[in-house]
PDB file of C-alpha atoms in Angstrom:
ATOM      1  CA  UNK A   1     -16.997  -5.804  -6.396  1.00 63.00           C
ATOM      2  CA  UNK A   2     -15.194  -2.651  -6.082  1.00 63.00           C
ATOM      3  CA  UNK A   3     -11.879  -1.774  -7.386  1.00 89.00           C
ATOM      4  CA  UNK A   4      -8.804  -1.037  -8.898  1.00 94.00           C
ATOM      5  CA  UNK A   5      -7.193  -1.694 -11.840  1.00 94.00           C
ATOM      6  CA  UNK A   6      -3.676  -1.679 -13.016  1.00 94.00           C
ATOM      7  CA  UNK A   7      -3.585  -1.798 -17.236  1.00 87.00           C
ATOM      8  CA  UNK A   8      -0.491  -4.161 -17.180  1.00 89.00           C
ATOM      9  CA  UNK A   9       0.500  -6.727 -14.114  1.00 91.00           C
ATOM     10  CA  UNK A  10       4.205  -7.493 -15.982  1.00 94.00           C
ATOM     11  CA  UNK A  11       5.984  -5.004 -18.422  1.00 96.00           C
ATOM     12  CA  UNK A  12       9.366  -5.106 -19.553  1.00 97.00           C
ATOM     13  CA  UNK A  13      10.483  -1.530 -21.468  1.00 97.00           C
ATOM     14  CA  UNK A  14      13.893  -0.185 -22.415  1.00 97.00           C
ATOM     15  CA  UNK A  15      16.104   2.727 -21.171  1.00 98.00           C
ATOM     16  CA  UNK A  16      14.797   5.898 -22.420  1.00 97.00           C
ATOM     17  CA  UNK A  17      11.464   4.817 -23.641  1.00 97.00           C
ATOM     18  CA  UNK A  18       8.355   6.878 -22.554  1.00 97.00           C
ATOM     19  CA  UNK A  19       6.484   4.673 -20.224  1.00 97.00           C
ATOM     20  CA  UNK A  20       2.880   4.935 -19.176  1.00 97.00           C
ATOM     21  CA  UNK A  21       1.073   2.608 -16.352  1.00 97.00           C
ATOM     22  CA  UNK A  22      -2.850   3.615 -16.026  1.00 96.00           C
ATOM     23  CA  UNK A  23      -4.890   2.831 -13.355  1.00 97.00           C
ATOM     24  CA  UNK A  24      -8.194   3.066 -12.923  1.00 97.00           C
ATOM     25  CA  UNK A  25     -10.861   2.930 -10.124  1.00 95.00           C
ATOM     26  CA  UNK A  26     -14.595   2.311 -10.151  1.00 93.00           C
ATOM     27  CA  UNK A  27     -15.302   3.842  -6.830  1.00 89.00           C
ATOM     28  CA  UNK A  28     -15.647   7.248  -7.601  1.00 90.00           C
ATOM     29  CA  UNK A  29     -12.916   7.939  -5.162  1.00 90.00           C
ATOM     30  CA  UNK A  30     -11.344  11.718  -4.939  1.00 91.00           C
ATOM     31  CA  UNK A  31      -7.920  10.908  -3.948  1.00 91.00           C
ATOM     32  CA  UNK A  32      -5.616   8.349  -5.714  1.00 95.00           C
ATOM     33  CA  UNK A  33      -2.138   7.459  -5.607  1.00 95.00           C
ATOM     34  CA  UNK A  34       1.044   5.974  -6.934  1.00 97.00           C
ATOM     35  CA  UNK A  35       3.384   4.189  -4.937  1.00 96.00           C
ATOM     36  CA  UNK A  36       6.470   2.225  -5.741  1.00 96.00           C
ATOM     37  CA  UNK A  37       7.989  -0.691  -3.925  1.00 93.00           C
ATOM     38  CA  UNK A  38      11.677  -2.210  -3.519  1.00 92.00           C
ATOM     39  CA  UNK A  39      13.070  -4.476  -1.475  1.00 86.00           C
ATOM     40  CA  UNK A  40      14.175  -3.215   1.752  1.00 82.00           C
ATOM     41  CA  UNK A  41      12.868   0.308   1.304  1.00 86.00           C
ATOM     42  CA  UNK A  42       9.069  -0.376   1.374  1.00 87.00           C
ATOM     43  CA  UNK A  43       6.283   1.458  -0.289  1.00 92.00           C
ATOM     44  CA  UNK A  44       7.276   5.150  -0.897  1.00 93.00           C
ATOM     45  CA  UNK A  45       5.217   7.439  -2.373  1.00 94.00           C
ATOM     46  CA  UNK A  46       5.367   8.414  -6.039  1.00 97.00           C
ATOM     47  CA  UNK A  47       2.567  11.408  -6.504  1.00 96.00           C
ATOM     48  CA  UNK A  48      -0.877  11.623  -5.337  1.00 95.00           C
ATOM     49  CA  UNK A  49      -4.322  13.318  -6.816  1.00 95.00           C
ATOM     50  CA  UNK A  50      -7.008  14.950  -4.970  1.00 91.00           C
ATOM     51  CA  UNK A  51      -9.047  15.769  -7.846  1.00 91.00           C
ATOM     52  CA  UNK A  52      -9.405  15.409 -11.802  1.00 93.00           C
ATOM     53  CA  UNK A  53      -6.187  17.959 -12.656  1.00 91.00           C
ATOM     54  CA  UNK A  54      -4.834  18.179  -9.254  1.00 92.00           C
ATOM     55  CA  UNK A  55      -1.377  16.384  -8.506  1.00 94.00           C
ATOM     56  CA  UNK A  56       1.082  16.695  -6.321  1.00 94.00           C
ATOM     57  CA  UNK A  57       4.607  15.530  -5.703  1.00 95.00           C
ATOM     58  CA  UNK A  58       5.349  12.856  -3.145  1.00 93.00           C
ATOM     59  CA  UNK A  59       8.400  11.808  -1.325  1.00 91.00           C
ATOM     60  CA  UNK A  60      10.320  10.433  -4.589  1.00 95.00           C
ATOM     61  CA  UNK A  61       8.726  11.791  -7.571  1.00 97.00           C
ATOM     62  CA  UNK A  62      12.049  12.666  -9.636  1.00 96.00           C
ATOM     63  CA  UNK A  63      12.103  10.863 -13.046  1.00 96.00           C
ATOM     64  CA  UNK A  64       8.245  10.415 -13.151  1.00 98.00           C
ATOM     65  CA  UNK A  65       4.628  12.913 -14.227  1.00 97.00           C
ATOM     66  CA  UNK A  66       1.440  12.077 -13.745  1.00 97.00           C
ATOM     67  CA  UNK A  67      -2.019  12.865 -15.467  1.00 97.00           C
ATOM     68  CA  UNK A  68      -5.239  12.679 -14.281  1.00 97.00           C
ATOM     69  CA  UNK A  69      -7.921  14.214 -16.798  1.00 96.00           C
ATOM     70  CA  UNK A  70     -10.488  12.157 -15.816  1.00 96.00           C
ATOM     71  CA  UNK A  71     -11.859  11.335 -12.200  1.00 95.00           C
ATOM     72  CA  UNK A  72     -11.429   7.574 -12.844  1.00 96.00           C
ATOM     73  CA  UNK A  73      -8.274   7.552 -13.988  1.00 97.00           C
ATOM     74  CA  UNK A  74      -4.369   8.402 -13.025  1.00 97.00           C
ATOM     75  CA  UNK A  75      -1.505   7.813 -15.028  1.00 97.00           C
ATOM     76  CA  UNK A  76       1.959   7.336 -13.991  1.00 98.00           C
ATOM     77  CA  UNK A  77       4.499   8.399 -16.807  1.00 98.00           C
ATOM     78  CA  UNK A  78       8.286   7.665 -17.267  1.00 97.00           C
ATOM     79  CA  UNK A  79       9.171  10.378 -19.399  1.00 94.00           C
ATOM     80  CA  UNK A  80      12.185   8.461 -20.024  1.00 97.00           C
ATOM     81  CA  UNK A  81      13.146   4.666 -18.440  1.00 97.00           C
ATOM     82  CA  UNK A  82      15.938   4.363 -16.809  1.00 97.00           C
ATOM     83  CA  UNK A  83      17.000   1.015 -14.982  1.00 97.00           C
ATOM     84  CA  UNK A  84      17.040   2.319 -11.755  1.00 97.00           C
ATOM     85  CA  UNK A  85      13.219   2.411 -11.977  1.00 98.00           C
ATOM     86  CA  UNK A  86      12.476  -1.031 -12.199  1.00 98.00           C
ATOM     87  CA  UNK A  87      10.284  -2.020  -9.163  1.00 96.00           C
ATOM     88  CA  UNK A  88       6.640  -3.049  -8.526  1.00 95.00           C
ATOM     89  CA  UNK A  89       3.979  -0.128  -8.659  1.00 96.00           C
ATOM     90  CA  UNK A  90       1.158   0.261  -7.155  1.00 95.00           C
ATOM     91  CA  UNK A  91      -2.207   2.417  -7.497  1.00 96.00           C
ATOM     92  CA  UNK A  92      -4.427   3.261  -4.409  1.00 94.00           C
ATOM     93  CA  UNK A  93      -7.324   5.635  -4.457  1.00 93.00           C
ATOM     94  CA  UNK A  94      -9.444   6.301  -1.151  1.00 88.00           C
ATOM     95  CA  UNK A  95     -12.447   8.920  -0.066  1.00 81.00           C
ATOM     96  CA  UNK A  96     -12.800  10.959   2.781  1.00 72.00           C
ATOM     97  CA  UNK A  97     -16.591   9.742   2.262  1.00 66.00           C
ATOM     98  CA  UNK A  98     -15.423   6.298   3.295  1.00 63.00           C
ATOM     99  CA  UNK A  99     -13.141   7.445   5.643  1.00 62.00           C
ATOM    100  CA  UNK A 100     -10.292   6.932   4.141  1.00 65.00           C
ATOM    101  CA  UNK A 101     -10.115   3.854   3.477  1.00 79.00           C
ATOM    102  CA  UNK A 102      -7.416   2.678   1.349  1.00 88.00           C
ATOM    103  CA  UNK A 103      -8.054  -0.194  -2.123  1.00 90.00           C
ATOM    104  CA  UNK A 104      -5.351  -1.085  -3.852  1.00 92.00           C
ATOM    105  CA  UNK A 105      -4.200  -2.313  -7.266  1.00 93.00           C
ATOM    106  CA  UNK A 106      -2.708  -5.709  -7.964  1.00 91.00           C
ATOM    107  CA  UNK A 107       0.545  -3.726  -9.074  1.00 93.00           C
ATOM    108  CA  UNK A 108       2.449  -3.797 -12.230  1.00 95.00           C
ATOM    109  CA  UNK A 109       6.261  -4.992 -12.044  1.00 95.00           C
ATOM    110  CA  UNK A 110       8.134  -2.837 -14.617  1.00 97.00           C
ATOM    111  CA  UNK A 111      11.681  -4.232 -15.628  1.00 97.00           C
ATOM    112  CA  UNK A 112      13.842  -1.299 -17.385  1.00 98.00           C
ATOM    113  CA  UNK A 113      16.945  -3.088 -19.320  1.00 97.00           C
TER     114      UNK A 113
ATOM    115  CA  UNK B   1      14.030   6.399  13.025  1.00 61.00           C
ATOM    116  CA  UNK B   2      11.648   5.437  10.841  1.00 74.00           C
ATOM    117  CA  UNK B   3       8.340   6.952  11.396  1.00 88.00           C
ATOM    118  CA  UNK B   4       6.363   3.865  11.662  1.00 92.00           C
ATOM    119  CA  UNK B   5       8.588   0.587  13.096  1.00 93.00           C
ATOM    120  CA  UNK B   6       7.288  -3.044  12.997  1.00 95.00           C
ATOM    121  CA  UNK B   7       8.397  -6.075  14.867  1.00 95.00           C
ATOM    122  CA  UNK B   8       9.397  -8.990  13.701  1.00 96.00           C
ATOM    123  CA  UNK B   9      10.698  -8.465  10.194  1.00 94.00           C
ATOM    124  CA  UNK B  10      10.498 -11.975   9.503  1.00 96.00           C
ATOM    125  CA  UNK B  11       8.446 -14.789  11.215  1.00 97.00           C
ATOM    126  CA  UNK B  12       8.056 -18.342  10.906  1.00 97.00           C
ATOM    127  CA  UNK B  13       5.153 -19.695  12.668  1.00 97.00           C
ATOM    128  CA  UNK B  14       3.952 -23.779  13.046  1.00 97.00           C
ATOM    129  CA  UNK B  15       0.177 -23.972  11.365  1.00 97.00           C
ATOM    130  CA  UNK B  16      -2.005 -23.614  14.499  1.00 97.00           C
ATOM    131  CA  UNK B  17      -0.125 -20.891  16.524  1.00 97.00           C
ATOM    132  CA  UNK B  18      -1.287 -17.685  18.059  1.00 98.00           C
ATOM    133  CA  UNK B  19       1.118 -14.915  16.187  1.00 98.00           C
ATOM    134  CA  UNK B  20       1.378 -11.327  16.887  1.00 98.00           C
ATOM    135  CA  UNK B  21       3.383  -8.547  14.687  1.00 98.00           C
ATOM    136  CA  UNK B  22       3.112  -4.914  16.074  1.00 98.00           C
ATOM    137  CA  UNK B  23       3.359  -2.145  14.677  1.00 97.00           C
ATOM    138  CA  UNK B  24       4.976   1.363  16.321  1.00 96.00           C
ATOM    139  CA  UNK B  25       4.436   5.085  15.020  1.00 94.00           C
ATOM    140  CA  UNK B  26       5.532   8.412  15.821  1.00 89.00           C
ATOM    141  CA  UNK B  27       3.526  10.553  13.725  1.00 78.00           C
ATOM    142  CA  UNK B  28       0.182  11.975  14.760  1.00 79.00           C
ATOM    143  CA  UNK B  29      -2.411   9.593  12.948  1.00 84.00           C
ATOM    144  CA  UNK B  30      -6.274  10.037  11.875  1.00 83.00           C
ATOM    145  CA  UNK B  31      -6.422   5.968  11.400  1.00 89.00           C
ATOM    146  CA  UNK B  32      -4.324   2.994  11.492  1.00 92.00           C
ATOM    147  CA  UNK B  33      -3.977   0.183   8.891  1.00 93.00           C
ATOM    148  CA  UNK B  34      -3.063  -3.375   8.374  1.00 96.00           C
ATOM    149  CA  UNK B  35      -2.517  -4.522   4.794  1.00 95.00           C
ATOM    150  CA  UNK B  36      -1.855  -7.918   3.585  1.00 96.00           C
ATOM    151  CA  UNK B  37       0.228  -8.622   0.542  1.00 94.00           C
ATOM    152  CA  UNK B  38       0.433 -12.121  -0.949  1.00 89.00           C
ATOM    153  CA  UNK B  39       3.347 -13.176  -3.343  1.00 83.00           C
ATOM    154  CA  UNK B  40       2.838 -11.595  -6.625  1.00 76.00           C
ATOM    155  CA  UNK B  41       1.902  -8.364  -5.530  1.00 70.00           C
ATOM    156  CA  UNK B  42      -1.519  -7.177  -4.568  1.00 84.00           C
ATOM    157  CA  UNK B  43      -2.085  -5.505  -1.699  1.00 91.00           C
ATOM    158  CA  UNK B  44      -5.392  -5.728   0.609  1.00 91.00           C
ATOM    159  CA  UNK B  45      -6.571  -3.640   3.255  1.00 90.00           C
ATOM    160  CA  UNK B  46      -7.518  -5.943   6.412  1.00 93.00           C
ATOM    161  CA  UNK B  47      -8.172  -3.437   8.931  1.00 92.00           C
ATOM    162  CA  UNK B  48      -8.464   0.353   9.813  1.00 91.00           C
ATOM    163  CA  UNK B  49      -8.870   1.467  12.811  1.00 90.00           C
ATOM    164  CA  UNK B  50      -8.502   4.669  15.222  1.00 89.00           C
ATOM    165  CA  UNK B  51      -9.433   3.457  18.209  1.00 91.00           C
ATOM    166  CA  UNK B  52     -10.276   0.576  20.348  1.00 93.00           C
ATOM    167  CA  UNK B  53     -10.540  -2.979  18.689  1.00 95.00           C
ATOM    168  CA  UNK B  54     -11.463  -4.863  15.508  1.00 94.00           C
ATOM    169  CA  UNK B  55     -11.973  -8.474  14.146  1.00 95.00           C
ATOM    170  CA  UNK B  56     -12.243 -10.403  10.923  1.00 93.00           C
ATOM    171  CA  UNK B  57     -12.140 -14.078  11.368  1.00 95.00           C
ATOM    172  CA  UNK B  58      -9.197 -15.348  12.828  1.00 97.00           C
ATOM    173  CA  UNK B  59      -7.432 -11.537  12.642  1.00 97.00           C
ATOM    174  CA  UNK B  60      -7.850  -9.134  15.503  1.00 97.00           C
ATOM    175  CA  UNK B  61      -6.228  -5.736  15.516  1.00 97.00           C
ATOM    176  CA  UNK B  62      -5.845  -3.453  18.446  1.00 97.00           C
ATOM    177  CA  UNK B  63      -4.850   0.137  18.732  1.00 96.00           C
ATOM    178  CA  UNK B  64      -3.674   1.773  21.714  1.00 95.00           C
ATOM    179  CA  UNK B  65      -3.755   5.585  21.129  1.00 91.00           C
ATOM    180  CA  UNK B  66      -1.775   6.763  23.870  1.00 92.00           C
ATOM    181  CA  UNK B  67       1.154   4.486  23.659  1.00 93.00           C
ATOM    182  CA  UNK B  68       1.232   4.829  19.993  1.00 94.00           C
ATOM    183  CA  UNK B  69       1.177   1.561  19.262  1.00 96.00           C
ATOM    184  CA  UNK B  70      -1.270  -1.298  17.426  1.00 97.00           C
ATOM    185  CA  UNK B  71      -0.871  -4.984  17.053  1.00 98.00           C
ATOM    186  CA  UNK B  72      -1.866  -7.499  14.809  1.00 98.00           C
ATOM    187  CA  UNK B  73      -2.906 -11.129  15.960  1.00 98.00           C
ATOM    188  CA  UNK B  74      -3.894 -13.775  13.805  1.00 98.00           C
ATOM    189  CA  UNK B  75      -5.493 -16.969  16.296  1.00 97.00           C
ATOM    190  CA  UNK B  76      -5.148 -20.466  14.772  1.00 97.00           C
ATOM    191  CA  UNK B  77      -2.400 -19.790  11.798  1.00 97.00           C
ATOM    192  CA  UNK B  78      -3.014 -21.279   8.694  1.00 97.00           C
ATOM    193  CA  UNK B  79      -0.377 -21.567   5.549  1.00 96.00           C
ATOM    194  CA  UNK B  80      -2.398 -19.392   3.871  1.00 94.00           C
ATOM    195  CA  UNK B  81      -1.770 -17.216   5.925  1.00 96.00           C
ATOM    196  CA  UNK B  82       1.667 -16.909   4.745  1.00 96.00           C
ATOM    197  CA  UNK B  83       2.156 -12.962   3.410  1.00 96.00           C
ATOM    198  CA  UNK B  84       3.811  -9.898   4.359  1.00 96.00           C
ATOM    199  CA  UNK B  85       1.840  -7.937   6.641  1.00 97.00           C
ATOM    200  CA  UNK B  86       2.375  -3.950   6.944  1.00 96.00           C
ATOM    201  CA  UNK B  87       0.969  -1.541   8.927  1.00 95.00           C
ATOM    202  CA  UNK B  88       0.489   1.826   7.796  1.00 93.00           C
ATOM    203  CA  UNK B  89      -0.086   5.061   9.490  1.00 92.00           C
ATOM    204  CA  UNK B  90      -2.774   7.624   7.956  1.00 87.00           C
ATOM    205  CA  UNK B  91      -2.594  11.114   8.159  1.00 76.00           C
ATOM    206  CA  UNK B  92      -5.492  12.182   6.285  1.00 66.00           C
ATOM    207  CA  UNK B  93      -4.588  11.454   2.990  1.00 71.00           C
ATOM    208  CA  UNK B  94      -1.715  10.292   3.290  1.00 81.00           C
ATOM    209  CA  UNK B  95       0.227   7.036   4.394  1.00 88.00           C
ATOM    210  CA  UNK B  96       3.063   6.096   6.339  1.00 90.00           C
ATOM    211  CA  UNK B  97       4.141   2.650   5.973  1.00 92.00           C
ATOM    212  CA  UNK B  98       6.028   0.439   8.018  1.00 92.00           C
ATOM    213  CA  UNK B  99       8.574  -2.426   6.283  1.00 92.00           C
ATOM    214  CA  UNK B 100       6.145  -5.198   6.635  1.00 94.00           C
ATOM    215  CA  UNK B 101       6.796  -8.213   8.209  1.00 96.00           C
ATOM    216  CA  UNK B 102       7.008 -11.459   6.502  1.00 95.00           C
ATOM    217  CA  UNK B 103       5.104 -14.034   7.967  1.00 97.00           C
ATOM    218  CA  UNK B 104       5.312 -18.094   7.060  1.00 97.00           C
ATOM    219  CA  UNK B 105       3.582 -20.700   8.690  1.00 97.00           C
ATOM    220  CA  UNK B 106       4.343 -23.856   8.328  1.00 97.00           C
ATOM    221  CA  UNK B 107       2.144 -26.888   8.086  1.00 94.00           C
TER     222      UNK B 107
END
């Protein structure tokens, strides 16, 4: 069964801690992505990869980095927590050899306090 | 305006009923999707489509290029069926999403 995988579905850090939520996919999919999610603002786009050491911002990247070094794998980083970015994340990764299509993590809720 | 606009936000359906959400865009699209996501968190892809019509079971979804516009049904409701639905626009690579609209059905 194909998919992805969040490291951590709960994880409660502090402000200013470094924070890192990994993902991985078995798919051997080129593009992958990092979303978060609030309540009454939706899923917005973090950053997204198209390749191993490719990245690029998305629509609300301020606050966070990403790393991917390997094709398998993309890392989200909070350089340093702040409360504000407490939410649910989620990974995605998809291939334009399967048109596209979209699998998603099972998310990881972060609580910053 | 948002670039992608659902109807309803929420719904409450009786176990048994036809239900509909749809699902509105304004950006040029390469595909369409409907995602499911279940307290807790996960997200799963139902459908993607570009054209024309698909079904899964009890889900159908439609796409209507022209009018820029795609609709979900789900036939015979169940209350596992209960979940926030969203519908997100693909361009490419990237997606558009819509707010999602929270479905419970009631037995």
């Amino acid at each position: 069964d194909v998919k992805v995988t969040q490291s951590s579905r709960y994880l409660v850090k502090r402000t200013g801690e470094k924070v890192f939520l990994e993902c991985v996919q078995d798919m051997d999919h080129e593009n992958m992505f990092w979303y978060r999610q609030d309540p009454g603002l939706g899923l917005r786009l973090i950053y997204f990869s198209y390749d191993v050491k490719m990245k690029e911002k998305g629509d609300i990247p301020e606050g966070y980095s990403v790393s991917r070094e390997k094709k398998e794998r993309f890392s989200l980083i909070l350089e340093s927590a702040s409360t504000n970015q407490t939410s649910m994340y989620l990974c995605a990764s998809s291939s334009p050899l399967f048109n596209y299509g979209y699998t998603f993590g099972s998310g990881t809720r972060l609580t910053v306090v | 305006k948002n670039e992608v606009e659902q109807s309803p936000q929420n719904l409450t359906a009786q176990e048994g009923e036809f239900i509909t959400i749809n699902c509105s865009y304004s950006v040029g699209i390469s595909a369409l999707h409907w995602l499911q996501q279940h307290p807790g968190g996960g997200i799963v892809s139902l459908f993607m489509l570009s054209s024309g019509k698909k079904k899964h079971g009890r889900l159908i979804a439609t796409i209507n290029i022209q009018e820029k516009h795609s609709s979900l049904h789900i036939t015979a409701s169940h209350p596992r069926d209960s979940a926030v639905y969203i519908c997100a626009a693909a361009n490419r690579n990237k997606l558009v999403f819509g707010a999602g609209t929270i479905l419970r059905v009631k037995s």
